[in-house]
Coordinates of C-alpha atoms in Angstrom, one line a residue:
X1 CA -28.2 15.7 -16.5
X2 CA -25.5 16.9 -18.8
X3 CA -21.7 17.6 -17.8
X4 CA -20.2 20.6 -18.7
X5 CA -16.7 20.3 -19.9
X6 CA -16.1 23.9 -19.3
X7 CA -17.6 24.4 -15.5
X8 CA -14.0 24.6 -14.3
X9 CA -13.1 27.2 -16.6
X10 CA -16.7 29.1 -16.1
X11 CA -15.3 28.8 -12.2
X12 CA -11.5 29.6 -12.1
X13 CA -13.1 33.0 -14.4
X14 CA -15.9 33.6 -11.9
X15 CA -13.4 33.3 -8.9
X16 CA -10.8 35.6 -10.5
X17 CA -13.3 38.3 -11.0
X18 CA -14.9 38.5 -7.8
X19 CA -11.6 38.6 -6.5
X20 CA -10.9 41.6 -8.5
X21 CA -14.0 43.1 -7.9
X22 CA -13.7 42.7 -3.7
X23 CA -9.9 44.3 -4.3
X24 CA -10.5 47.4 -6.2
X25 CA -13.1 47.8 -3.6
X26 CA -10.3 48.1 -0.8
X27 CA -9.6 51.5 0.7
X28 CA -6.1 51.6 1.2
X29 CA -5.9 51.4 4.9
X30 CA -7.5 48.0 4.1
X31 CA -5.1 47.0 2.2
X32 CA -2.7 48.3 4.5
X33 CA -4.2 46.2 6.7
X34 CA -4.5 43.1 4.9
X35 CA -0.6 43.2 4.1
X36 CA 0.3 43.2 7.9
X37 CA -1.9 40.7 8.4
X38 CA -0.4 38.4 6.1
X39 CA 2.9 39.5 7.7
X40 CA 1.7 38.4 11.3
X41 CA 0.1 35.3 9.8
X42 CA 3.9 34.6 8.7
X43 CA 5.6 35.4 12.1
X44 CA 3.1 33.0 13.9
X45 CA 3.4 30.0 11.8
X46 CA 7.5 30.2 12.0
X47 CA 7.2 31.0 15.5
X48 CA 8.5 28.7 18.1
X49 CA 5.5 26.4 20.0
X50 CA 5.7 25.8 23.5
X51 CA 5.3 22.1 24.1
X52 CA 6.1 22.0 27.6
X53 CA 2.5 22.3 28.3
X54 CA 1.6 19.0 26.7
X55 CA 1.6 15.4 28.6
X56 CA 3.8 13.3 27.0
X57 CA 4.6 9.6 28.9
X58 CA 8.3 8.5 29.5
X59 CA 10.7 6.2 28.3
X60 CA 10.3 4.0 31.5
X61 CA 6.8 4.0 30.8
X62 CA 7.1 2.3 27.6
X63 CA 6.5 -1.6 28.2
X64 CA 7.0 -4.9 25.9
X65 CA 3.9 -7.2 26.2
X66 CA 4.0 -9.2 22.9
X67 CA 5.1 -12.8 22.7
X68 CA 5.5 -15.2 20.5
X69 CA 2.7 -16.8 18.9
X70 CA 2.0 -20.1 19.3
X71 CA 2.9 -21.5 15.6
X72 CA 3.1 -25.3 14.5
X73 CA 4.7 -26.0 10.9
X74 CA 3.8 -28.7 8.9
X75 CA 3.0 -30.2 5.4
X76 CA -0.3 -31.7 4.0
X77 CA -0.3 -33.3 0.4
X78 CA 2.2 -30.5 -0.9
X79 CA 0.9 -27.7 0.7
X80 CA 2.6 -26.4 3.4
X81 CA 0.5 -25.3 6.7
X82 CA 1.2 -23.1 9.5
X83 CA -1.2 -23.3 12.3
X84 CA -2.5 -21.2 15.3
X85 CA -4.1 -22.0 18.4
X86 CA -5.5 -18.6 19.5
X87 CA -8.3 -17.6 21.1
X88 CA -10.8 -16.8 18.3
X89 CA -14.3 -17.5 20.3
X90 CA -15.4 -20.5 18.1
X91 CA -14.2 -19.2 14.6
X92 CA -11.9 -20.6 12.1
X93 CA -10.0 -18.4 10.1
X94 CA -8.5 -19.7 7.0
X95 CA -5.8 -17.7 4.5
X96 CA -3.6 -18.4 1.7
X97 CA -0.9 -17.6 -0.8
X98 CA -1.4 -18.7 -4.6
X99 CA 1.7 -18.1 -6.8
X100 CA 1.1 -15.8 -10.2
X101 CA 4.6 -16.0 -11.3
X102 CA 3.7 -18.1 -14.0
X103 CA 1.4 -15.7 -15.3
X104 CA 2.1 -13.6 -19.2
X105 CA 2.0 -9.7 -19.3
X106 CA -1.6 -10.0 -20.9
X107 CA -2.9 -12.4 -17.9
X108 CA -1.2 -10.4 -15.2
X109 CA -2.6 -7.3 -16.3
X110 CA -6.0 -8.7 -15.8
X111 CA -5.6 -10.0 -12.2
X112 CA -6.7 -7.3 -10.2
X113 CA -10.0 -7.8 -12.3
X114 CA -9.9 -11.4 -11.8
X115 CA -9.6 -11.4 -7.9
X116 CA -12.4 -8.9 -8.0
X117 CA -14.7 -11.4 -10.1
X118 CA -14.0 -14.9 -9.1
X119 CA -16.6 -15.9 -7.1
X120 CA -19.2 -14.4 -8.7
X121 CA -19.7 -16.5 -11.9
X122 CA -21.4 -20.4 -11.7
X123 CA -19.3 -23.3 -10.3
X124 CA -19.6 -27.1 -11.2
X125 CA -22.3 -27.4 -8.4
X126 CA -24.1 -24.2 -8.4
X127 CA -25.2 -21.1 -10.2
X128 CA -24.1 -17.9 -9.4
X129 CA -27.3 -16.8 -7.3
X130 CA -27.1 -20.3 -5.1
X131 CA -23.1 -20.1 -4.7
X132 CA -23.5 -16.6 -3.0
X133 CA -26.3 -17.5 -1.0
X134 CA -24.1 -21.1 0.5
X135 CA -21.2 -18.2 0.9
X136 CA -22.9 -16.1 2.7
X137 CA -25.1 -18.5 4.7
X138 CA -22.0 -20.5 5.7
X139 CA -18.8 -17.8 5.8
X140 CA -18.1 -14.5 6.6
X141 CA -17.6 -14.2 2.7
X142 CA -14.6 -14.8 0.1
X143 CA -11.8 -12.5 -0.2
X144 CA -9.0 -12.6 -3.3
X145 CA -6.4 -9.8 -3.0
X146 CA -3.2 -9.1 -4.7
X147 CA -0.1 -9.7 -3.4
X148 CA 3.2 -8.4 -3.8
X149 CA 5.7 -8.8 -1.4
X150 CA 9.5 -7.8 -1.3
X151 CA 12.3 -10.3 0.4
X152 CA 12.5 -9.4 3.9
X153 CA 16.4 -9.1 4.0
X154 CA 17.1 -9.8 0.1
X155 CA 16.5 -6.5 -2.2
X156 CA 16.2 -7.7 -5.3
X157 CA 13.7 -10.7 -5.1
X158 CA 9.8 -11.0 -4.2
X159 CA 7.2 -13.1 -4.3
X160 CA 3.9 -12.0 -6.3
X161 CA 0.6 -14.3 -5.7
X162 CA -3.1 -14.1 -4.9
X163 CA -4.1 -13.7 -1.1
X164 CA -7.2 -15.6 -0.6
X165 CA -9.0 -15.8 2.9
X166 CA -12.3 -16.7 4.7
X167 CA -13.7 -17.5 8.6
X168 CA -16.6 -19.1 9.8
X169 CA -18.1 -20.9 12.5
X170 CA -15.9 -23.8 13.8
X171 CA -19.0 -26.3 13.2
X172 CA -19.3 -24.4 9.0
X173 CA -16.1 -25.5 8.3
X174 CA -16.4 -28.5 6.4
X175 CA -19.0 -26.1 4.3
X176 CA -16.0 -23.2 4.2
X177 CA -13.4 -26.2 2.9
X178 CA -16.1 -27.4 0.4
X179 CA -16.8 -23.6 -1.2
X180 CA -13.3 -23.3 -1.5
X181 CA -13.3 -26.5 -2.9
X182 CA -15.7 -25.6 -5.6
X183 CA -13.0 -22.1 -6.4
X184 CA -10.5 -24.6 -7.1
X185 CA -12.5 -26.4 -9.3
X186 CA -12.6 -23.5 -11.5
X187 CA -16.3 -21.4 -12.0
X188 CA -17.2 -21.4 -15.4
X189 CA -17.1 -18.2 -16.8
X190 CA -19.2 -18.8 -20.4
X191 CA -21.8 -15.7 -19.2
X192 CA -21.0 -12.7 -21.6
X193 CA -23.4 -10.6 -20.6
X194 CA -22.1 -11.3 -16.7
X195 CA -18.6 -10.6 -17.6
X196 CA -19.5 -7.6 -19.7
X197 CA -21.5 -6.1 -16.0
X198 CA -18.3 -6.9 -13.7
X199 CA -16.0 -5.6 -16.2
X200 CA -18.0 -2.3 -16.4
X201 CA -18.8 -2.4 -12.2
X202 CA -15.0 -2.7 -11.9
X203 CA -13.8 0.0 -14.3
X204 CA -15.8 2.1 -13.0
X205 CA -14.9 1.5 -9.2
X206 CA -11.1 2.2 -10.1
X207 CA -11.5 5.4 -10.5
X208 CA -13.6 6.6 -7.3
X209 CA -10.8 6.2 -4.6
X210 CA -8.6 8.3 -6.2
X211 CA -8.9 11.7 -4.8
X212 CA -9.2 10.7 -1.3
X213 CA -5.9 8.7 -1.8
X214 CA -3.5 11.1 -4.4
X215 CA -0.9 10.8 -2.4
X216 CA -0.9 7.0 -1.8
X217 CA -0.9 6.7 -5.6
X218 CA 1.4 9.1 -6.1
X219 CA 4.2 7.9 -3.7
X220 CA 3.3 4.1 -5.2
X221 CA 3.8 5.9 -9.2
X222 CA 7.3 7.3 -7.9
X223 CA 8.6 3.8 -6.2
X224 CA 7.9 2.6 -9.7
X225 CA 10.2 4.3 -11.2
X226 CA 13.5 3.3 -9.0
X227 CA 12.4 -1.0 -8.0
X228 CA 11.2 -3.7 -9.6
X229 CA 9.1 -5.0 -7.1
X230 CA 7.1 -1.3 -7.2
X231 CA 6.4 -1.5 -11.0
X232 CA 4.8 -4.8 -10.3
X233 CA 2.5 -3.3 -8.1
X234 CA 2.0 -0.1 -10.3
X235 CA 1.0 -2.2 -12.8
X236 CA -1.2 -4.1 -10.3
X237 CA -2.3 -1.6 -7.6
X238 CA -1.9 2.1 -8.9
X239 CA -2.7 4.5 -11.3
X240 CA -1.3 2.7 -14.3
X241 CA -3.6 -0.2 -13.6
X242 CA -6.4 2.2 -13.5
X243 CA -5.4 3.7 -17.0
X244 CA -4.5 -0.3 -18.4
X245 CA -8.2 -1.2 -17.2
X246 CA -9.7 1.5 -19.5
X247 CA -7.8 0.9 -22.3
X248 CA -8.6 -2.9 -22.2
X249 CA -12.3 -2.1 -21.6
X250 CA -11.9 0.0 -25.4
X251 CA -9.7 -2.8 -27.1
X252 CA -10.4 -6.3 -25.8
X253 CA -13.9 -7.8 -26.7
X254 CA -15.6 -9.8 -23.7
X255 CA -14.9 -13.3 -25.4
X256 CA -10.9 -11.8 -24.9
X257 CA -11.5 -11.1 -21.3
X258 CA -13.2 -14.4 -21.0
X259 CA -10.5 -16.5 -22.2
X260 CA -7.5 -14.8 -20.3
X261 CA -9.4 -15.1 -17.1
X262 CA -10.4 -18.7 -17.4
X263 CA -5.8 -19.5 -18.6
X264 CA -5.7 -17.5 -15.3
X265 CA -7.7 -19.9 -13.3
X266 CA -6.1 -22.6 -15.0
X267 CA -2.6 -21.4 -14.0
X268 CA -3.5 -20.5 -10.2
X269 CA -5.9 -23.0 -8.8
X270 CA -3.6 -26.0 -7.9
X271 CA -3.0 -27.8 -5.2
X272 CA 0.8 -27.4 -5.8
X273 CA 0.4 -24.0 -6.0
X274 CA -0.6 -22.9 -2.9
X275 CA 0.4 -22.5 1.1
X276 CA -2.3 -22.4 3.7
X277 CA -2.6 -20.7 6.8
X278 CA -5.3 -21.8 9.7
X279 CA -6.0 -20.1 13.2
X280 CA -8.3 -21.9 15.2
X281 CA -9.8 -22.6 19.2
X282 CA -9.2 -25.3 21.4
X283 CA -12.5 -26.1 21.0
X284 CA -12.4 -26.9 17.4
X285 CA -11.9 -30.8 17.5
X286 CA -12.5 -31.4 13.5
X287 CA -9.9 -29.0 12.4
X288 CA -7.4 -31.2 11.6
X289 CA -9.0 -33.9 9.9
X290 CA -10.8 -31.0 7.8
X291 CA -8.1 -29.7 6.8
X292 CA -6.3 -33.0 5.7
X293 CA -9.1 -33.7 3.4
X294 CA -9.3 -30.4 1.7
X295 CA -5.4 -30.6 1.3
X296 CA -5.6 -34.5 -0.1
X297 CA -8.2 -33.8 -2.6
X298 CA -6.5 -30.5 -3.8
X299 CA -3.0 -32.3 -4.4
X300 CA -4.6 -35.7 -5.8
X301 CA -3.5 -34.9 -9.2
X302 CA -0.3 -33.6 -8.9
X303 CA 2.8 -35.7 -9.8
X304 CA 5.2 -33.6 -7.7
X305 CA 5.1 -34.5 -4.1
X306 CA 7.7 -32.2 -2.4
X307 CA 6.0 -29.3 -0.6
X308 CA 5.7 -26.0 -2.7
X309 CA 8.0 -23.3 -2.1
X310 CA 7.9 -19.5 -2.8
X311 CA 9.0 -19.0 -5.9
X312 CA 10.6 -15.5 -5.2
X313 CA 11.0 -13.1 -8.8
X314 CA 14.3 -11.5 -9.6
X315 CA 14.1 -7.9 -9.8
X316 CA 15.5 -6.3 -13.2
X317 CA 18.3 -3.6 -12.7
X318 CA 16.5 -0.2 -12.7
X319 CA 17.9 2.7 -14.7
X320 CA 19.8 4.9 -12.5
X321 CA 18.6 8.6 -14.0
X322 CA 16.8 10.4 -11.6
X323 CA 13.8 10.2 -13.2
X324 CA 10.0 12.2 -12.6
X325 CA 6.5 11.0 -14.0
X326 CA 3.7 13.4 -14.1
X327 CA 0.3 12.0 -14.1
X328 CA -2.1 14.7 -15.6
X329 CA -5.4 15.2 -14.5
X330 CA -7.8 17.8 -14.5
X331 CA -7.9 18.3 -10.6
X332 CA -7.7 21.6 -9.0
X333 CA -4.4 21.1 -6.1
X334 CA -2.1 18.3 -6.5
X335 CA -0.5 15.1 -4.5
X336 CA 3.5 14.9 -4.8
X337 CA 5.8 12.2 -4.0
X338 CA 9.9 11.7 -3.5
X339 CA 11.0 7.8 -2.5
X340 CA 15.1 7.0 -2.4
X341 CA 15.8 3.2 -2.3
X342 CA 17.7 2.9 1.2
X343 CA 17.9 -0.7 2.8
X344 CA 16.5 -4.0 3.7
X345 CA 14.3 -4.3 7.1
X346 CA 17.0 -6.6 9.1
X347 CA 19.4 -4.2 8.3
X348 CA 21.0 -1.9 11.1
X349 CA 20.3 1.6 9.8
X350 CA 16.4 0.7 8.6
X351 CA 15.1 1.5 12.2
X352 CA 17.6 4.5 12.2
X353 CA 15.7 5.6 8.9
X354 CA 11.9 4.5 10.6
X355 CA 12.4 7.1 13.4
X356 CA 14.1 9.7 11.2
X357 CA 10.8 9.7 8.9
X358 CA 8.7 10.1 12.2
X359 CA 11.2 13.1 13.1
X360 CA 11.5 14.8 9.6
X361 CA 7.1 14.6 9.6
X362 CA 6.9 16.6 12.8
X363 CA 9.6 19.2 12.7
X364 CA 10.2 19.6 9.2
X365 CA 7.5 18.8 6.4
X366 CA 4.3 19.4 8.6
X367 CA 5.4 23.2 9.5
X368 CA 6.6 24.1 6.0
X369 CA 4.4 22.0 3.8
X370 CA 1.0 22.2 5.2
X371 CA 1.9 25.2 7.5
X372 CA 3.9 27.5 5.9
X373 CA 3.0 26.3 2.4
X374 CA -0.6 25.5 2.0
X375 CA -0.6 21.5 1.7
X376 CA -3.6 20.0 3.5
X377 CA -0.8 17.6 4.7
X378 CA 2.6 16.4 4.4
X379 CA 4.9 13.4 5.5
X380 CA 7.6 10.7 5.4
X381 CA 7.8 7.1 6.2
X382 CA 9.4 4.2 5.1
X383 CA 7.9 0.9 3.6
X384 CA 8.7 -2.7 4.8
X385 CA 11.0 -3.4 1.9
X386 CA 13.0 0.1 2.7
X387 CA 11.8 2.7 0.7
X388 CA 12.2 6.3 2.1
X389 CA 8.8 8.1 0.8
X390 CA 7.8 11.9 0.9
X391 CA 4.5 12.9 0.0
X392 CA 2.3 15.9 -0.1
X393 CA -1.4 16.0 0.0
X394 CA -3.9 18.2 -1.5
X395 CA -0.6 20.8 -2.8
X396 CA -0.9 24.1 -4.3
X397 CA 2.8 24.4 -4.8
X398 CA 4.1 21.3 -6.2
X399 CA 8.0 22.5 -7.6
X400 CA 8.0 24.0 -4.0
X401 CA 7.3 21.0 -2.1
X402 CA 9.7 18.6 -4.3
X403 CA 12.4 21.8 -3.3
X404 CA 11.5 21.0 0.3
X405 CA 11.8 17.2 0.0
X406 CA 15.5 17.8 -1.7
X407 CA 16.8 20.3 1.1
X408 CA 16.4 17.5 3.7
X409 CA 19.6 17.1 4.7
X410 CA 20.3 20.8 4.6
X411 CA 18.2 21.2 7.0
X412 CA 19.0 18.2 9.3
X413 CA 22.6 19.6 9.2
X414 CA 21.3 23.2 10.7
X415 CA 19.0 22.3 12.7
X416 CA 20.5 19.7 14.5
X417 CA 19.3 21.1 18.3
X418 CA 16.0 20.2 17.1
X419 CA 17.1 16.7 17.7
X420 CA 16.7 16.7 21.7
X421 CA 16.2 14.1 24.0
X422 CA 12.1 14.7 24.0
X423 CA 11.9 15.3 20.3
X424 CA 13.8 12.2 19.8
X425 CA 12.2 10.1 21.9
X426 CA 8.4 11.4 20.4
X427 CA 9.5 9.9 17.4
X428 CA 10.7 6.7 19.0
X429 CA 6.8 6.3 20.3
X430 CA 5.7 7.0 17.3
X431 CA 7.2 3.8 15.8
X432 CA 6.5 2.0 19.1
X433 CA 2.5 2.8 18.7
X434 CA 2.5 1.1 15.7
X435 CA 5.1 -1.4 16.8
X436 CA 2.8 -2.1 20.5
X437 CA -0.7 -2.4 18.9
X438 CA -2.7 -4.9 20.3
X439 CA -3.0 -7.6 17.3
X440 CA -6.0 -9.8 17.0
X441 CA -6.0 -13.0 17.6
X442 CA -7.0 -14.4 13.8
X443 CA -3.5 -12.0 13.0
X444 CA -0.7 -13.6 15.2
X445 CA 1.6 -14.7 13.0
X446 CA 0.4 -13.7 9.6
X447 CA 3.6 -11.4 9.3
X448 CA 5.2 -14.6 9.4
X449 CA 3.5 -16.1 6.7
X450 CA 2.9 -13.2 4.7
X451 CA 6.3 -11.3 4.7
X452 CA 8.8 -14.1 6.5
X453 CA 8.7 -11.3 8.9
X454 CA 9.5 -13.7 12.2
X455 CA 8.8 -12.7 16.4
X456 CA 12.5 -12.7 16.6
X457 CA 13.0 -10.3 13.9
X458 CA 10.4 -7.8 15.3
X459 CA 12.0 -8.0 18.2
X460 CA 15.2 -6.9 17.3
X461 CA 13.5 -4.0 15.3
X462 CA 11.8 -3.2 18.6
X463 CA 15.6 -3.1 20.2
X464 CA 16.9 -1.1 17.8
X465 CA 14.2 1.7 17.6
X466 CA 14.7 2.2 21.1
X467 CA 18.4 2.3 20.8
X468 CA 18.9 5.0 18.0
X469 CA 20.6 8.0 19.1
X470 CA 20.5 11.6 17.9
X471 CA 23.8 10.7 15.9
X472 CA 22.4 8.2 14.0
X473 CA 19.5 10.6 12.7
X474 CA 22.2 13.1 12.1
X475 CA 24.7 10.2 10.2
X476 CA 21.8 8.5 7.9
X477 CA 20.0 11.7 6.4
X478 CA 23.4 12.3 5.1
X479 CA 23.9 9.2 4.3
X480 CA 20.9 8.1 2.3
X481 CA 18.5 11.6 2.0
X482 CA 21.0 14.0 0.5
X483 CA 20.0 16.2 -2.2
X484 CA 22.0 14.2 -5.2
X485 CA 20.7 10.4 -4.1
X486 CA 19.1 8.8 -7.0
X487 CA 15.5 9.1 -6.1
X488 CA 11.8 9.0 -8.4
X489 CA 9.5 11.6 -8.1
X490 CA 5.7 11.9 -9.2
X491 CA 2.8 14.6 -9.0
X492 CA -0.3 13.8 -9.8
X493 CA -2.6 17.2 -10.8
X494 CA -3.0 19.7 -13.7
X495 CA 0.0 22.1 -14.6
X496 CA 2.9 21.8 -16.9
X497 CA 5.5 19.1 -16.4
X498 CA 8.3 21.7 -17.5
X499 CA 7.6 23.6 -14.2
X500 CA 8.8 20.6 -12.3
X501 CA 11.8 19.8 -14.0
X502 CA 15.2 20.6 -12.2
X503 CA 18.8 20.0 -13.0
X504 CA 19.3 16.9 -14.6
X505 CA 15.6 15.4 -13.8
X506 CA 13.8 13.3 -16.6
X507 CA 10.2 13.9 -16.4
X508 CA 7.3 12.0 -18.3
X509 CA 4.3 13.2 -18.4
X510 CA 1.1 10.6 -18.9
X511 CA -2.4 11.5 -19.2
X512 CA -4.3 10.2 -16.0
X513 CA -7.4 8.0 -15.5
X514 CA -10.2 9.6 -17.0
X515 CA -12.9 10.5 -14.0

């Protein structure tokens, strides 16, 4: 089959004129008609709902079950461990944190690519073919993701690595210790024609996620513009990775790719590179011994001996324009983002701003966005590290939306009897749902290790959430949301970027990854 690179155009035309055609065919009674019916269709989407008829629970009905999860600190070789007794039915689960900071431009553009291909190449003791099958006969499989993670109370530094994780059977995991063994021992990655295949599979998967997740791309394309930490993981996670991945599929030859991921490898796979984290059962009595082995042998060559320690990245200074990027592609609605840098997670006012983004999503964006406006959805929340986000999904009217976003505060300070004791307290459970979650027991304490995010911390989130008063809404949309904050903005869609531009906005416009 053969695309044709006019079928939208042959579409849009087609539309239009049956359009005109059913129109002229109107008598005007039925156009009469249609007119008030769009005027009725108006009325009932501004009308006032009556929510009284819902259920809703109570505030006394909200209880705290978590505690704090059984953690032990130590330090094996130099790696340092933090372990878990939990109750995970016989299975060990093992994660970890490998430090990239080390890494050039050149070899941290390609490690999405190399998390994705690692395990797939031949090791020192196998070929490709038998290592998969000893995976998958003795684990639940490998996983290598990127991670990029903000200070939890510090703006301005994060840590950027490689998550790595596994679980098996407690009686696999010498075999689990041993295949992880063999990834530190570096595959060799000398097949060309292998590479060539998971350069091409990878490409090619980039681009299939990215309608069903616009708007997660576009609010990640707008944090870019206004942190540091965000154009890491643009760079890494979002559409510019997508559009660097084609580009070095066009210029690099394999033999390039070849060599950057093996200096990759090189760089990440030490034993004084890395922090471990285990959760096991009560019944696993080998665990220990295990895991001073795998630690022993990793760290046998290193000269250092203290125990490695995050080596947290200073964030540059970002310029301060209030600056728009316009990713152009050849989609028919758009996805539109707003994100204003507000403050850290142990601050005071970041649980203010939590429930604030729950409030704003029900009583403001959802009726006029996707209501009144035509978005098939619309929303704000706010990210670990503090960044207010607005986003729009699926938009026909994108300068409208991005009006919307601005005239937050306008509306917060008119509509302040919105803001009564069972609106307020909807978005409190809100928060709490996601707060309360039931977390499985291979999770307990991975916050911990992942984001330095500790039970005592949460726990004084948890306070504060339920604390925040209908002031405080009122006192920090003003205070961090009104219209002349520095803030980035993105769309990601067809149209012209001159359309979006307002007051003293600088918009870019790039072309998009090509479908």
């Amino acid at each position: 089959m053969q695309p044709d690179p006019k079928f939208d155009d042959i579409f849009n035309a087609a539309e239009q004129q049956l359009l005109k055609k059913k129109v002229a065919a109107l008598t005007e009674a039925e156009r009469t008609q249609v007119y008030e019916d769009g005027l009725e269709l108006s009325r009932a989407q501004k009308q006032e709902q009556n929510l009284d008829v819902l259920p809703c629970l109570k505030i006394n009905e909200i209880t705290h079950t978590k505690t704090s999860p059984p953690l032990k600190h130590t330090v094996s070789g130099s790696i340092p461990l933090q372990l878990c007794e939990a109750n995970t039915n016989g299975v060990t689960y093992f994660k970890g944190v490998l430090g990239t900071e080390i890494l050039n431009e050149k070899q941290r553009q390609l490690l999405p690519f190399f998390n994705y291909a690692i395990d797939k190449f031949d090791t020192k003791s196998y070929d490709f073919r038998d290592f998969d099958k000893y995976v998958s006969k003795s684990t639940s499989g490998l996983s290598f993701l990127t991670h990029v993670t903000e200070h939890i109370d510090q703006h301005g530094q994060y840590e950027q690595g490689v998550l790595v994780g596994s679980h098996c059977l407690d009686e696999n995991l010498p075999k689990m210790l041993d295949i992880w063994s063999e990834i530190f021992n570096r595959p060799n990655f000398s097949n060309e024609e292998r590479m060539n295949m998971l350069l091409n599979n990878y490409c090619s998967s980039l681009t299939s996620g990215i309608i069903d997740n616009g708007h997660t791309y576009a609010m990640q394309a707008a944090r870019s513009l206004i942190t540091s930490v965000d154009e890491c993981k643009e760079s890494l996670m979002g559409l510019h990775h997508v559009i660097n991945m084609q580009n070095i599929q066009k210029q690099y030859n394999i033999n390039d790719i070849q060599a950057i991921v093996d200096d990759i490898a090189k760089h990440i796979f030490n034993g004084n590179n890395l922090r471990a984290a285990f959760h096991y059962s009560n019944t696993n009595d080998i665990l220990f011994n295990c895991v001073e082995k795998f630690c022993t042998e990793l760290c046998s060559t290193d000269e250092n001996k203290e125990a490695n320690r995050i080596n947290w990245v200073e964030s540059k200074q970002m310029p301060k324009d209030n600056r728009g990027i316009h990713i152009s592609m050849n989609i028919p609605v758009n996805f539109c983002a707003k994100v204003i840098q507000t403050v850290p997670y142990t601050d005071p006012d970041y649980p203010k701003l939590r429930v604030l983004s729950r409030f704003v999503t029900s009583k403001y964006l959802h009726p006029i966005v996707r209501e009144q406006n035509g978005a098939y959805g619309g929303g704000a929340m706010l990210t670990l590290d503090g960044v207010f986000n607005y986003y729009s999904y699926r938009d026909p009217n994108s300068r409208t939306t991005l009006d919307v976003f601005d005239e937050t505060s306008n509306w917060m300070a008119k509509n302040t009897r919105l803001i009564d004791e069972q609106n307020l307290f909807e978005a409190k459970l809100s928060i709490l749902q996601q707060m309360d979650q039931p977390i499985a027991e291979y999770m307990k304490g991975v916050d911990l290790f992942l984001y330095g995010l500790s039970f005592d911390i949460w726990q004084t989130q948890r306070e504060r959430v339920l604390a925040v008063t209908k002031e405080d809404l009122i006192a920090v949309c003003q205070k961090y949301l009104a219209p002349e904050k520095w803030a980035g903005k993105c769309v990601i869609g067809d149209g012209a970027s001159q359309e979006l531009q307002k007051n003293n906005e600088i918009w870019k416009k790039v072309s998009g990854p090509q479908q």
